[in-house]
């Protein structure tokens, strides 16, 4: 459950920081519009892949490389931007950037969990 929550937090951070970078005014509607399609595609792909049944870097990578482009395309479709010339660039940059955020959040969680296990052992 920790990894699921960490991954969803990472996707939310990615969405919010992307919106802020582009000068959008942050609010509940913007967050829902940008992060909800991503979260839904993530949950669907993670369920199919078994990302949280067999937590590994491999299942995380498969989920990321599948769910993020699907979520970004869904977002573009919902916003009427699917045919935009910028969609391909959005997919590439969004997928790579979200991967970096996912990796950083996962590494932070791993460090926290490792620290807690050391405290319990000491």
PDB file of C-alpha atoms in Angstrom, residues 1-113:
ATOM      1  CA  UNK A   1       0.000   0.000   0.000  1.00  0.00           C
ATOM      2  CA  UNK A   2       2.931   2.338   0.709  1.00  0.00           C
ATOM      3  CA  UNK A   3       4.231   1.998  -2.828  1.00  0.00           C
ATOM      4  CA  UNK A   4       0.802   2.632  -4.324  1.00  0.00           C
ATOM      5  CA  UNK A   5       0.369   5.794  -2.264  1.00  0.00           C
ATOM      6  CA  UNK A   6       3.919   6.924  -3.092  1.00  0.00           C
ATOM      7  CA  UNK A   7       3.357   6.409  -6.809  1.00  0.00           C
ATOM      8  CA  UNK A   8       0.047   8.278  -6.794  1.00  0.00           C
ATOM      9  CA  UNK A   9       1.698  11.089  -4.835  1.00  0.00           C
ATOM     10  CA  UNK A  10       4.491  11.208  -7.417  1.00  0.00           C
ATOM     11  CA  UNK A  11       1.964  11.468 -10.251  1.00  0.00           C
ATOM     12  CA  UNK A  12       0.137  14.230  -8.402  1.00  0.00           C
ATOM     13  CA  UNK A  13       3.420  16.105  -7.868  1.00  0.00           C
ATOM     14  CA  UNK A  14       4.230  15.670 -11.546  1.00  0.00           C
ATOM     15  CA  UNK A  15       0.812  17.032 -12.580  1.00  0.00           C
ATOM     16  CA  UNK A  16       0.853  19.991 -10.209  1.00  0.00           C
ATOM     17  CA  UNK A  17       4.438  20.952 -10.972  1.00  0.00           C
ATOM     18  CA  UNK A  18       3.773  20.693 -14.716  1.00  0.00           C
ATOM     19  CA  UNK A  19       0.726  22.926 -14.435  1.00  0.00           C
ATOM     20  CA  UNK A  20       2.622  25.419 -12.282  1.00  0.00           C
ATOM     21  CA  UNK A  21       5.553  25.394 -14.735  1.00  0.00           C
ATOM     22  CA  UNK A  22       3.147  26.360 -17.510  1.00  0.00           C
ATOM     23  CA  UNK A  23       1.682  29.189 -15.435  1.00  0.00           C
ATOM     24  CA  UNK A  24      -1.700  27.611 -14.718  1.00  0.00           C
ATOM     25  CA  UNK A  25      -3.534  28.748 -11.633  1.00  0.00           C
ATOM     26  CA  UNK A  26      -3.622  25.788  -9.280  1.00  0.00           C
ATOM     27  CA  UNK A  27      -6.976  24.661  -7.965  1.00  0.00           C
ATOM     28  CA  UNK A  28      -9.046  21.543  -7.423  1.00  0.00           C
ATOM     29  CA  UNK A  29     -10.461  21.582 -10.967  1.00  0.00           C
ATOM     30  CA  UNK A  30      -7.015  21.873 -12.532  1.00  0.00           C
ATOM     31  CA  UNK A  31      -5.598  19.130 -10.341  1.00  0.00           C
ATOM     32  CA  UNK A  32      -8.500  16.836 -11.214  1.00  0.00           C
ATOM     33  CA  UNK A  33      -8.247  17.636 -14.911  1.00  0.00           C
ATOM     34  CA  UNK A  34      -4.509  17.006 -15.042  1.00  0.00           C
ATOM     35  CA  UNK A  35      -3.929  14.228 -12.538  1.00  0.00           C
ATOM     36  CA  UNK A  36      -7.139  12.181 -12.585  1.00  0.00           C
ATOM     37  CA  UNK A  37      -6.656  10.682 -16.082  1.00  0.00           C
ATOM     38  CA  UNK A  38      -3.097   9.794 -15.102  1.00  0.00           C
ATOM     39  CA  UNK A  39      -4.117   8.220 -11.797  1.00  0.00           C
ATOM     40  CA  UNK A  40      -6.914   6.202 -13.414  1.00  0.00           C
ATOM     41  CA  UNK A  41      -4.677   4.833 -16.148  1.00  0.00           C
ATOM     42  CA  UNK A  42      -2.002   4.085 -13.536  1.00  0.00           C
ATOM     43  CA  UNK A  43      -4.426   2.110 -11.373  1.00  0.00           C
ATOM     44  CA  UNK A  44      -5.769   0.150 -14.363  1.00  0.00           C
ATOM     45  CA  UNK A  45      -2.354  -0.777 -15.718  1.00  0.00           C
ATOM     46  CA  UNK A  46      -0.979  -1.538 -12.243  1.00  0.00           C
ATOM     47  CA  UNK A  47      -3.870  -3.947 -11.661  1.00  0.00           C
ATOM     48  CA  UNK A  48      -3.181  -5.705 -14.977  1.00  0.00           C
ATOM     49  CA  UNK A  49       0.583  -5.850 -14.476  1.00  0.00           C
ATOM     50  CA  UNK A  50       0.451  -6.763 -10.788  1.00  0.00           C
ATOM     51  CA  UNK A  51       2.626  -3.823  -9.843  1.00  0.00           C
ATOM     52  CA  UNK A  52       1.796  -4.034  -6.158  1.00  0.00           C
ATOM     53  CA  UNK A  53       1.458  -7.813  -5.875  1.00  0.00           C
ATOM     54  CA  UNK A  54       5.040  -8.315  -7.013  1.00  0.00           C
ATOM     55  CA  UNK A  55       6.629  -4.966  -6.238  1.00  0.00           C
ATOM     56  CA  UNK A  56       9.785  -4.618  -8.270  1.00  0.00           C
ATOM     57  CA  UNK A  57      11.537  -2.115 -10.459  1.00  0.00           C
ATOM     58  CA  UNK A  58      10.451  -4.176 -13.469  1.00  0.00           C
ATOM     59  CA  UNK A  59       6.721  -3.953 -12.706  1.00  0.00           C
ATOM     60  CA  UNK A  60       7.097  -0.270 -11.856  1.00  0.00           C
ATOM     61  CA  UNK A  61       8.834   0.365 -15.186  1.00  0.00           C
ATOM     62  CA  UNK A  62       6.220  -1.546 -17.200  1.00  0.00           C
ATOM     63  CA  UNK A  63       3.442   0.335 -15.425  1.00  0.00           C
ATOM     64  CA  UNK A  64       5.143   3.698 -15.936  1.00  0.00           C
ATOM     65  CA  UNK A  65       5.958   3.190 -19.607  1.00  0.00           C
ATOM     66  CA  UNK A  66       2.389   2.056 -20.322  1.00  0.00           C
ATOM     67  CA  UNK A  67       0.154   4.010 -17.948  1.00  0.00           C
ATOM     68  CA  UNK A  68       1.697   7.452 -18.252  1.00  0.00           C
ATOM     69  CA  UNK A  69       1.371   7.783 -22.045  1.00  0.00           C
ATOM     70  CA  UNK A  70      -2.174   6.370 -21.853  1.00  0.00           C
ATOM     71  CA  UNK A  71      -3.069   8.853 -19.091  1.00  0.00           C
ATOM     72  CA  UNK A  72      -1.511  11.754 -20.967  1.00  0.00           C
ATOM     73  CA  UNK A  73      -3.366  10.817 -24.150  1.00  0.00           C
ATOM     74  CA  UNK A  74      -6.607  10.509 -22.179  1.00  0.00           C
ATOM     75  CA  UNK A  75      -5.996  13.988 -20.761  1.00  0.00           C
ATOM     76  CA  UNK A  76      -5.381  15.376 -24.241  1.00  0.00           C
ATOM     77  CA  UNK A  77      -8.567  13.697 -25.485  1.00  0.00           C
ATOM     78  CA  UNK A  78     -10.660  15.102 -22.633  1.00  0.00           C
ATOM     79  CA  UNK A  79      -9.271  18.590 -23.263  1.00  0.00           C
ATOM     80  CA  UNK A  80      -9.831  18.356 -27.022  1.00  0.00           C
ATOM     81  CA  UNK A  81      -6.102  18.518 -27.717  1.00  0.00           C
ATOM     82  CA  UNK A  82      -5.469  15.000 -28.996  1.00  0.00           C
ATOM     83  CA  UNK A  83      -4.786  16.213 -32.544  1.00  0.00           C
ATOM     84  CA  UNK A  84      -2.545  19.040 -31.356  1.00  0.00           C
ATOM     85  CA  UNK A  85       0.909  19.138 -32.944  1.00  0.00           C
ATOM     86  CA  UNK A  86       2.350  19.425 -29.424  1.00  0.00           C
ATOM     87  CA  UNK A  87       0.860  16.096 -28.266  1.00  0.00           C
ATOM     88  CA  UNK A  88       3.888  14.016 -29.277  1.00  0.00           C
ATOM     89  CA  UNK A  89       6.252  16.387 -27.481  1.00  0.00           C
ATOM     90  CA  UNK A  90       3.908  16.392 -24.473  1.00  0.00           C
ATOM     91  CA  UNK A  91       3.999  12.581 -24.407  1.00  0.00           C
ATOM     92  CA  UNK A  92       7.781  12.376 -24.565  1.00  0.00           C
ATOM     93  CA  UNK A  93       8.501  15.116 -22.029  1.00  0.00           C
ATOM     94  CA  UNK A  94       5.663  14.032 -19.736  1.00  0.00           C
ATOM     95  CA  UNK A  95       6.686  10.391 -19.750  1.00  0.00           C
ATOM     96  CA  UNK A  96      10.341  11.150 -19.043  1.00  0.00           C
ATOM     97  CA  UNK A  97       9.606  13.772 -16.400  1.00  0.00           C
ATOM     98  CA  UNK A  98       7.043  11.625 -14.617  1.00  0.00           C
ATOM     99  CA  UNK A  99       9.563   8.779 -14.596  1.00  0.00           C
ATOM    100  CA  UNK A 100      12.088  10.995 -12.847  1.00  0.00           C
ATOM    101  CA  UNK A 101       9.517  12.060 -10.243  1.00  0.00           C
ATOM    102  CA  UNK A 102       8.387   8.459  -9.695  1.00  0.00           C
ATOM    103  CA  UNK A 103      11.996   7.369  -9.259  1.00  0.00           C
ATOM    104  CA  UNK A 104      12.782  10.138  -6.772  1.00  0.00           C
ATOM    105  CA  UNK A 105       9.669   9.452  -4.690  1.00  0.00           C
ATOM    106  CA  UNK A 106      10.326   5.694  -4.715  1.00  0.00           C
ATOM    107  CA  UNK A 107      13.951   6.218  -3.670  1.00  0.00           C
ATOM    108  CA  UNK A 108      12.828   8.558  -0.882  1.00  0.00           C
ATOM    109  CA  UNK A 109      10.306   5.986   0.333  1.00  0.00           C
ATOM    110  CA  UNK A 110      12.924   3.260   0.183  1.00  0.00           C
ATOM    111  CA  UNK A 111      15.261   5.422   2.291  1.00  0.00           C
ATOM    112  CA  UNK A 112      12.529   6.117   4.850  1.00  0.00           C
ATOM    113  CA  UNK A 113      11.600   2.444   5.106  1.00  0.00           C
TER     114      UNK A 113
END
